[in-house]
């Protein structure tokens, strides 16, 4: 079975003020010491964030155990320090001044270069790395993945609130990311040589500091033999993280194992579909990038399951993914849950619910 790994980003929120919080040095050290599943915790771009990576996983159960154990440990440390550990694409409220960037040379360089963009870069995501055989298969898989990325954005939408009000979008994080120099759905590459030539062109520009600065919704990793899928917001629940990771793995496998004729939708169609997914999440129409027509989310879901079913059968994940998507469509994804919590008890309820369900 194809391997995969998951990177999760979290916000630390002060339980009294409801605002992003920079932990004290002792608390920070305790958080960084959480090493569940033999994989460490890392700092993230902002000092109020942290990142947790799973080990390389082969089975669903490995991912479930790693994600759940780490979330429990991190949440326990945060609670003792008077903090919420929150999986959300954006915090509901943020301070009026510039964000505090974590003390690292690279992050300081990005902050200095990007100015007002990074001043309010309160964004957290769920990134899934799926193993690839070589550059050629990675390029092929990324091409095949492009029409499905907006649907993954819709499923993973979990950032409806921004600066104390409803943004009107299911994934405001996706909209915020559109301000970066290289972002959105990656282009179609003719082959690996075309990919290398165009990457060389981008990296020679004055607006890309390094390859990690390229913020496509899917990109080939420079450190690992993986295709990294970055379109989902950070998730409230551990089970949703694993669900999205298994779908991502199946999509990459399908693109490599059954390439066939890979669709190449127009760039404006992909851009529109991604915006539409960020706007409506799973509570509105989507755009079928193969047929070029508007369609319901249910139709897109049927198409997805038909496309990845052989891969899910190979890994034994058919029932888990089917049940998870059925639950999501019935109960709602993260954005739906946040809005439901807000109507029940405001932002205090949103944060308390996110904290309480962190290991669900």
CSV table of C-alpha atoms in Angstrom, one decimal:
chain,number,residue,atom,x,y,z
A,1,UNK,CA,0.0,0.0,0.0
A,2,UNK,CA,1.1,3.5,-0.7
A,3,UNK,CA,2.5,5.3,2.3
A,4,UNK,CA,1.3,8.6,3.7
A,5,UNK,CA,1.9,11.1,6.5
A,6,UNK,CA,-0.1,13.9,8.0
A,7,UNK,CA,1.0,17.4,9.1
A,8,UNK,CA,-1.5,19.2,11.3
A,9,UNK,CA,-1.3,22.9,12.4
A,10,UNK,CA,-3.0,24.1,15.5
A,11,UNK,CA,-3.8,27.4,17.2
A,12,UNK,CA,-3.2,28.0,20.9
A,13,UNK,CA,-6.0,30.2,22.2
A,14,UNK,CA,-6.2,31.9,25.6
A,15,UNK,CA,-9.2,30.4,27.4
A,16,UNK,CA,-10.1,33.7,29.1
A,17,UNK,CA,-9.8,36.1,26.2
A,18,UNK,CA,-10.5,33.8,23.3
A,19,UNK,CA,-7.5,35.3,21.5
A,20,UNK,CA,-4.5,33.6,20.0
A,21,UNK,CA,-1.8,33.2,22.7
A,22,UNK,CA,2.0,32.9,22.7
A,23,UNK,CA,2.8,30.3,25.4
A,24,UNK,CA,5.3,30.8,28.2
A,25,UNK,CA,8.7,29.3,27.6
A,26,UNK,CA,8.0,26.4,30.0
A,27,UNK,CA,4.7,25.6,28.3
A,28,UNK,CA,6.2,25.9,24.9
A,29,UNK,CA,9.0,23.4,25.9
A,30,UNK,CA,6.4,21.0,27.2
A,31,UNK,CA,4.4,21.2,23.9
A,32,UNK,CA,7.5,20.7,21.8
A,33,UNK,CA,8.4,17.6,24.0
A,34,UNK,CA,5.1,15.9,23.0
A,35,UNK,CA,6.5,13.0,20.8
A,36,UNK,CA,3.5,10.7,20.4
A,37,UNK,CA,4.0,8.0,17.8
A,38,UNK,CA,7.7,8.7,17.5
A,39,UNK,CA,7.2,11.9,15.6
A,40,UNK,CA,8.0,15.3,17.1
A,41,UNK,CA,6.0,18.5,17.5
A,42,UNK,CA,7.4,21.6,15.7
A,43,UNK,CA,7.0,25.4,15.8
A,44,UNK,CA,4.9,27.0,13.1
A,45,UNK,CA,5.0,30.4,11.4
A,46,UNK,CA,3.3,32.2,14.2
A,47,UNK,CA,4.2,31.9,17.8
A,48,UNK,CA,0.6,31.1,18.7
A,49,UNK,CA,0.8,28.0,16.4
A,50,UNK,CA,2.3,24.6,16.5
A,51,UNK,CA,2.6,21.7,14.0
A,52,UNK,CA,2.4,18.0,14.6
A,53,UNK,CA,3.5,15.4,12.1
A,54,UNK,CA,2.6,11.7,12.1
A,55,UNK,CA,5.2,9.1,11.3
A,56,UNK,CA,5.1,7.5,7.9
A,57,UNK,CA,1.9,5.5,7.8
A,58,UNK,CA,0.8,2.5,5.8
A,59,UNK,CA,-2.5,1.7,7.4
A,60,UNK,CA,-5.5,3.6,8.5
A,61,UNK,CA,-5.1,2.4,12.1
A,62,UNK,CA,-1.5,3.7,12.3
A,63,UNK,CA,-2.8,7.2,11.3
A,64,UNK,CA,-5.7,7.1,13.7
A,65,UNK,CA,-3.5,6.1,16.7
A,66,UNK,CA,-0.8,8.7,15.9
A,67,UNK,CA,-3.2,11.6,15.3
A,68,UNK,CA,-5.4,10.8,18.3
A,69,UNK,CA,-2.6,10.2,20.8
A,70,UNK,CA,-0.7,13.4,19.9
A,71,UNK,CA,-3.9,15.5,20.0
A,72,UNK,CA,-4.7,14.2,23.5
A,73,UNK,CA,-1.2,14.9,24.8
A,74,UNK,CA,-1.0,18.4,23.3
A,75,UNK,CA,-4.5,19.3,24.5
A,76,UNK,CA,-3.7,18.2,28.0
A,77,UNK,CA,-0.5,20.4,28.1
A,78,UNK,CA,-2.5,23.3,26.7
A,79,UNK,CA,-5.3,23.0,29.2
A,80,UNK,CA,-3.0,22.9,32.1
A,81,UNK,CA,-1.6,26.3,30.9
A,82,UNK,CA,-5.1,27.8,30.4
A,83,UNK,CA,-5.1,27.4,26.7
A,84,UNK,CA,-7.3,25.8,24.1
A,85,UNK,CA,-5.7,23.6,21.4
A,86,UNK,CA,-7.8,24.4,18.4
A,87,UNK,CA,-7.9,22.8,15.0
A,88,UNK,CA,-9.4,25.5,12.7
A,89,UNK,CA,-8.3,27.2,9.5
A,90,UNK,CA,-8.6,30.6,11.2
A,91,UNK,CA,-9.1,31.6,14.8
A,92,UNK,CA,-12.5,33.4,15.3
A,93,UNK,CA,-10.9,36.5,16.7
A,94,UNK,CA,-7.4,38.0,16.2
A,95,UNK,CA,-5.6,41.0,17.8
A,96,UNK,CA,-5.6,44.3,15.9
A,97,UNK,CA,-1.8,44.5,15.7
A,98,UNK,CA,0.6,42.4,13.6
A,99,UNK,CA,1.0,38.8,14.4
A,100,UNK,CA,4.0,37.6,16.4
A,101,UNK,CA,6.2,35.4,14.2
A,102,UNK,CA,8.1,32.5,15.6
A,103,UNK,CA,11.8,33.3,16.1
A,104,UNK,CA,13.5,31.6,13.1
A,105,UNK,CA,15.6,33.1,10.4
A,106,UNK,CA,13.5,31.8,7.6
A,107,UNK,CA,10.2,33.0,9.2
A,108,UNK,CA,11.7,36.4,9.8
A,109,UNK,CA,12.8,36.6,6.2
A,110,UNK,CA,9.3,35.7,4.9
A,111,UNK,CA,7.7,38.2,7.4
A,112,UNK,CA,10.0,41.0,6.2
A,113,UNK,CA,9.4,40.2,2.6
A,114,UNK,CA,5.6,39.8,2.7
A,115,UNK,CA,4.7,42.7,4.9
A,116,UNK,CA,0.9,43.0,5.5
A,117,UNK,CA,0.2,39.5,4.2
A,118,UNK,CA,2.1,37.8,7.1
A,119,UNK,CA,1.0,40.5,9.6
A,120,UNK,CA,-2.4,38.7,9.7
A,121,UNK,CA,-1.4,35.2,8.6
A,122,UNK,CA,-3.5,33.5,11.2
A,123,UNK,CA,-4.0,30.4,9.0
A,124,UNK,CA,-3.7,26.7,9.8
A,125,UNK,CA,-4.0,23.7,7.5
A,126,UNK,CA,-4.0,20.0,7.2
A,127,UNK,CA,-1.3,18.7,4.9
A,128,UNK,CA,-1.2,15.2,3.6
A,129,UNK,CA,2.0,13.7,2.1
A,130,UNK,CA,1.5,10.7,-0.1
A,131,UNK,CA,4.4,8.6,-1.2
A,132,UNK,CA,5.3,8.6,-4.9
A,133,UNK,CA,7.7,6.4,-6.9
A,134,UNK,CA,9.6,9.1,-8.7
A,135,UNK,CA,9.3,12.6,-10.2
A,136,UNK,CA,7.5,11.3,-13.3
A,137,UNK,CA,4.8,9.5,-11.3
A,138,UNK,CA,4.5,12.5,-9.0
A,139,UNK,CA,3.9,14.9,-11.9
A,140,UNK,CA,1.4,12.5,-13.4
A,141,UNK,CA,-0.5,12.2,-10.1
A,142,UNK,CA,-0.5,15.9,-9.5
A,143,UNK,CA,-2.0,16.5,-13.0
A,144,UNK,CA,-4.7,13.9,-12.3
A,145,UNK,CA,-5.4,15.4,-8.9
A,146,UNK,CA,-6.1,19.0,-10.1
A,147,UNK,CA,-9.9,18.5,-10.9
A,148,UNK,CA,-10.4,17.0,-7.4
A,149,UNK,CA,-8.7,19.7,-5.3
A,150,UNK,CA,-11.7,22.0,-5.1
A,151,UNK,CA,-13.8,19.1,-3.7
A,152,UNK,CA,-11.2,18.4,-1.1
A,153,UNK,CA,-11.3,22.1,-0.2
A,154,UNK,CA,-15.1,21.8,0.2
A,155,UNK,CA,-14.8,18.8,2.5
A,156,UNK,CA,-12.0,20.3,4.5
A,157,UNK,CA,-13.5,23.8,4.9
A,158,UNK,CA,-13.3,24.8,8.6
A,159,UNK,CA,-12.7,28.5,8.8
A,160,UNK,CA,-15.9,30.5,8.5
A,161,UNK,CA,-15.0,33.2,11.1
A,162,UNK,CA,-12.6,36.1,10.8
A,163,UNK,CA,-12.0,39.1,13.0
A,164,UNK,CA,-15.1,38.4,15.1
A,165,UNK,CA,-17.7,37.9,12.4
A,166,UNK,CA,-18.8,35.4,9.8
A,167,UNK,CA,-16.7,35.8,6.7
A,168,UNK,CA,-19.5,34.5,4.5
A,169,UNK,CA,-17.2,31.7,3.4
A,170,UNK,CA,-16.8,28.1,4.6
A,171,UNK,CA,-13.1,28.3,4.2
A,172,UNK,CA,-11.8,31.9,4.7
A,173,UNK,CA,-8.3,30.4,4.9
A,174,UNK,CA,-8.5,29.5,1.3
A,175,UNK,CA,-9.4,33.0,0.3
A,176,UNK,CA,-6.6,34.5,2.4
A,177,UNK,CA,-4.1,32.3,0.7
A,178,UNK,CA,-5.0,33.8,-2.6
A,179,UNK,CA,-2.8,36.8,-1.7
A,180,UNK,CA,0.4,34.8,-1.8
A,181,UNK,CA,2.6,35.1,-4.9
A,182,UNK,CA,2.3,31.5,-6.1
A,183,UNK,CA,-0.9,29.8,-4.9
A,184,UNK,CA,-4.1,28.1,-6.0
A,185,UNK,CA,-4.4,24.9,-8.2
A,186,UNK,CA,-1.1,24.0,-9.7
A,187,UNK,CA,-0.7,24.2,-13.5
A,188,UNK,CA,-0.8,21.2,-15.8
A,189,UNK,CA,2.7,19.9,-16.6
A,190,UNK,CA,3.5,18.1,-19.9
A,191,UNK,CA,6.1,15.8,-18.1
A,192,UNK,CA,8.8,15.9,-15.5
A,193,UNK,CA,11.1,18.0,-17.7
A,194,UNK,CA,8.4,20.6,-18.2
A,195,UNK,CA,7.9,20.6,-14.4
A,196,UNK,CA,11.6,21.1,-13.7
A,197,UNK,CA,11.9,23.9,-16.3
A,198,UNK,CA,9.0,25.8,-14.9
A,199,UNK,CA,10.1,25.4,-11.3
A,200,UNK,CA,13.5,26.8,-12.3
A,201,UNK,CA,11.7,29.8,-13.8
A,202,UNK,CA,9.7,30.4,-10.6
A,203,UNK,CA,12.6,30.1,-8.3
A,204,UNK,CA,14.6,32.5,-10.4
A,205,UNK,CA,12.0,35.2,-9.8
A,206,UNK,CA,12.0,38.0,-7.2
A,207,UNK,CA,8.8,36.9,-5.6
A,208,UNK,CA,9.7,33.3,-4.5
A,209,UNK,CA,12.1,33.1,-1.6
A,210,UNK,CA,12.5,29.3,-1.9
A,211,UNK,CA,10.6,26.2,-3.0
A,212,UNK,CA,8.7,26.1,0.2
A,213,UNK,CA,7.3,29.6,-0.7
A,214,UNK,CA,5.3,28.0,-3.5
A,215,UNK,CA,1.8,27.6,-2.0
A,216,UNK,CA,-0.1,25.5,-4.5
A,217,UNK,CA,-2.9,23.4,-3.1
A,218,UNK,CA,-0.8,20.4,-4.1
A,219,UNK,CA,2.9,20.4,-4.7
A,220,UNK,CA,5.9,18.0,-4.9
A,221,UNK,CA,7.9,18.0,-1.8
A,222,UNK,CA,11.6,18.9,-2.0
A,223,UNK,CA,12.5,17.0,1.2
A,224,UNK,CA,10.6,13.7,0.7
A,225,UNK,CA,9.5,11.5,-2.2
A,226,UNK,CA,5.9,12.7,-1.7
A,227,UNK,CA,3.1,14.6,-3.2
A,228,UNK,CA,1.8,17.1,-0.6
A,229,UNK,CA,-1.9,18.0,-0.6
A,230,UNK,CA,-2.4,21.2,1.3
A,231,UNK,CA,-6.0,22.3,0.4
A,232,UNK,CA,-7.8,21.4,3.7
A,233,UNK,CA,-8.1,23.7,6.7
A,234,UNK,CA,-7.0,22.4,10.1
A,235,UNK,CA,-9.7,20.1,11.4
A,236,UNK,CA,-11.5,20.1,14.7
A,237,UNK,CA,-11.8,16.3,14.9
A,238,UNK,CA,-9.1,13.6,14.5
A,239,UNK,CA,-11.4,11.4,12.6
A,240,UNK,CA,-11.9,14.1,9.9
A,241,UNK,CA,-8.1,14.4,9.5
A,242,UNK,CA,-7.7,10.7,8.9
A,243,UNK,CA,-10.7,10.7,6.5
A,244,UNK,CA,-9.2,13.5,4.4
A,245,UNK,CA,-5.8,11.8,4.4
A,246,UNK,CA,-7.3,8.5,3.2
A,247,UNK,CA,-9.1,10.2,0.4
A,248,UNK,CA,-5.9,12.1,-0.6
A,249,UNK,CA,-4.0,8.8,-0.7
A,250,UNK,CA,-6.6,7.1,-2.9
A,251,UNK,CA,-6.7,10.1,-5.3
A,252,UNK,CA,-2.9,10.0,-5.7
A,253,UNK,CA,-2.9,6.2,-6.2
A,254,UNK,CA,-5.7,6.5,-8.8
A,255,UNK,CA,-3.8,9.1,-10.7
A,256,UNK,CA,-0.7,6.9,-10.9
A,257,UNK,CA,-2.3,3.5,-11.3
A,258,UNK,CA,-5.0,4.5,-13.9
A,259,UNK,CA,-3.8,7.6,-15.6
A,260,UNK,CA,-5.8,7.2,-18.8
A,261,UNK,CA,-6.7,10.6,-20.3
A,262,UNK,CA,-6.0,13.1,-17.6
A,263,UNK,CA,-8.5,16.1,-17.8
A,264,UNK,CA,-6.9,19.5,-18.2
A,265,UNK,CA,-9.6,22.1,-17.2
A,266,UNK,CA,-9.0,25.7,-18.1
A,267,UNK,CA,-7.2,27.7,-15.4
A,268,UNK,CA,-10.2,30.0,-15.0
A,269,UNK,CA,-12.4,27.0,-14.4
A,270,UNK,CA,-10.1,25.7,-11.7
A,271,UNK,CA,-9.9,29.1,-10.1
A,272,UNK,CA,-13.6,29.5,-10.1
A,273,UNK,CA,-14.2,26.0,-8.7
A,274,UNK,CA,-11.8,26.6,-5.9
A,275,UNK,CA,-13.4,29.9,-5.0
A,276,UNK,CA,-16.8,28.2,-5.1
A,277,UNK,CA,-15.7,25.4,-2.8
A,278,UNK,CA,-14.3,27.9,-0.3
A,279,UNK,CA,-17.5,29.9,-0.4
A,280,UNK,CA,-20.1,27.1,0.0
A,281,UNK,CA,-18.1,24.2,1.5
A,282,UNK,CA,-20.5,21.2,1.4
A,283,UNK,CA,-23.6,23.3,1.7
A,284,UNK,CA,-23.9,24.4,-1.9
A,285,UNK,CA,-23.3,23.5,-5.5
A,286,UNK,CA,-19.9,22.6,-6.9
A,287,UNK,CA,-18.4,22.6,-10.4
A,288,UNK,CA,-17.7,19.4,-12.3
A,289,UNK,CA,-14.4,20.2,-13.9
A,290,UNK,CA,-14.5,17.2,-16.2
A,291,UNK,CA,-18.0,17.9,-17.8
A,292,UNK,CA,-17.7,21.7,-17.3
A,293,UNK,CA,-21.0,22.0,-15.6
A,294,UNK,CA,-22.4,23.1,-12.3
A,295,UNK,CA,-23.6,20.2,-10.2
A,296,UNK,CA,-24.7,19.3,-6.7
A,297,UNK,CA,-22.2,18.2,-4.0
A,298,UNK,CA,-23.9,14.8,-3.9
A,299,UNK,CA,-23.1,14.3,-7.6
A,300,UNK,CA,-19.5,15.2,-7.1
A,301,UNK,CA,-19.3,12.9,-4.1
A,302,UNK,CA,-20.7,10.0,-6.2
A,303,UNK,CA,-18.1,10.7,-8.9
A,304,UNK,CA,-15.3,10.8,-6.3
A,305,UNK,CA,-16.2,7.5,-4.8
A,306,UNK,CA,-16.5,5.9,-8.2
A,307,UNK,CA,-13.1,7.1,-9.1
A,308,UNK,CA,-11.3,6.1,-6.0
A,309,UNK,CA,-13.2,2.9,-5.1
A,310,UNK,CA,-10.6,0.5,-6.5
A,311,UNK,CA,-7.9,2.2,-4.4
A,312,UNK,CA,-10.0,2.1,-1.3
A,313,UNK,CA,-10.7,-1.6,-1.8
A,314,UNK,CA,-7.0,-2.3,-2.1
A,315,UNK,CA,-6.2,-0.6,1.2
A,316,UNK,CA,-9.3,-1.8,3.0
A,317,UNK,CA,-10.6,1.7,3.6
A,318,UNK,CA,-13.9,1.5,1.6
A,319,UNK,CA,-16.2,1.2,4.6
A,320,UNK,CA,-14.4,3.8,6.7
A,321,UNK,CA,-14.3,6.4,4.0
A,322,UNK,CA,-17.9,5.8,2.9
A,323,UNK,CA,-19.2,6.1,6.5
A,324,UNK,CA,-17.0,9.2,7.2
A,325,UNK,CA,-18.3,11.0,4.1
A,326,UNK,CA,-21.9,10.0,4.8
A,327,UNK,CA,-21.5,11.4,8.4
A,328,UNK,CA,-19.9,14.6,7.1
A,329,UNK,CA,-22.7,15.1,4.6
A,330,UNK,CA,-25.4,14.5,7.2
A,331,UNK,CA,-23.9,16.3,10.2
A,332,UNK,CA,-21.7,18.8,8.4
A,333,UNK,CA,-18.0,19.5,8.1
A,334,UNK,CA,-16.0,21.7,10.4
A,335,UNK,CA,-17.4,25.0,9.0
A,336,UNK,CA,-21.0,23.8,9.5
A,337,UNK,CA,-20.1,22.6,13.1
A,338,UNK,CA,-18.5,26.0,13.9
A,339,UNK,CA,-21.5,27.9,12.8
A,340,UNK,CA,-23.8,25.6,14.7
A,341,UNK,CA,-21.7,26.1,17.9
A,342,UNK,CA,-21.7,29.9,17.4
A,343,UNK,CA,-25.5,30.0,17.2
A,344,UNK,CA,-25.7,27.9,20.4
A,345,UNK,CA,-23.2,29.9,22.5
A,346,UNK,CA,-21.1,32.4,20.5
A,347,UNK,CA,-17.3,32.2,20.1
A,348,UNK,CA,-16.8,30.8,23.6
A,349,UNK,CA,-18.9,27.8,22.5
A,350,UNK,CA,-17.0,27.5,19.2
A,351,UNK,CA,-13.7,27.3,21.0
A,352,UNK,CA,-14.9,25.0,23.8
A,353,UNK,CA,-16.4,22.6,21.3
A,354,UNK,CA,-13.2,22.5,19.3
A,355,UNK,CA,-11.2,21.8,22.4
A,356,UNK,CA,-13.6,19.1,23.7
A,357,UNK,CA,-13.7,17.3,20.4
A,358,UNK,CA,-10.0,17.4,19.5
A,359,UNK,CA,-9.5,13.7,19.9
A,360,UNK,CA,-12.9,12.5,18.4
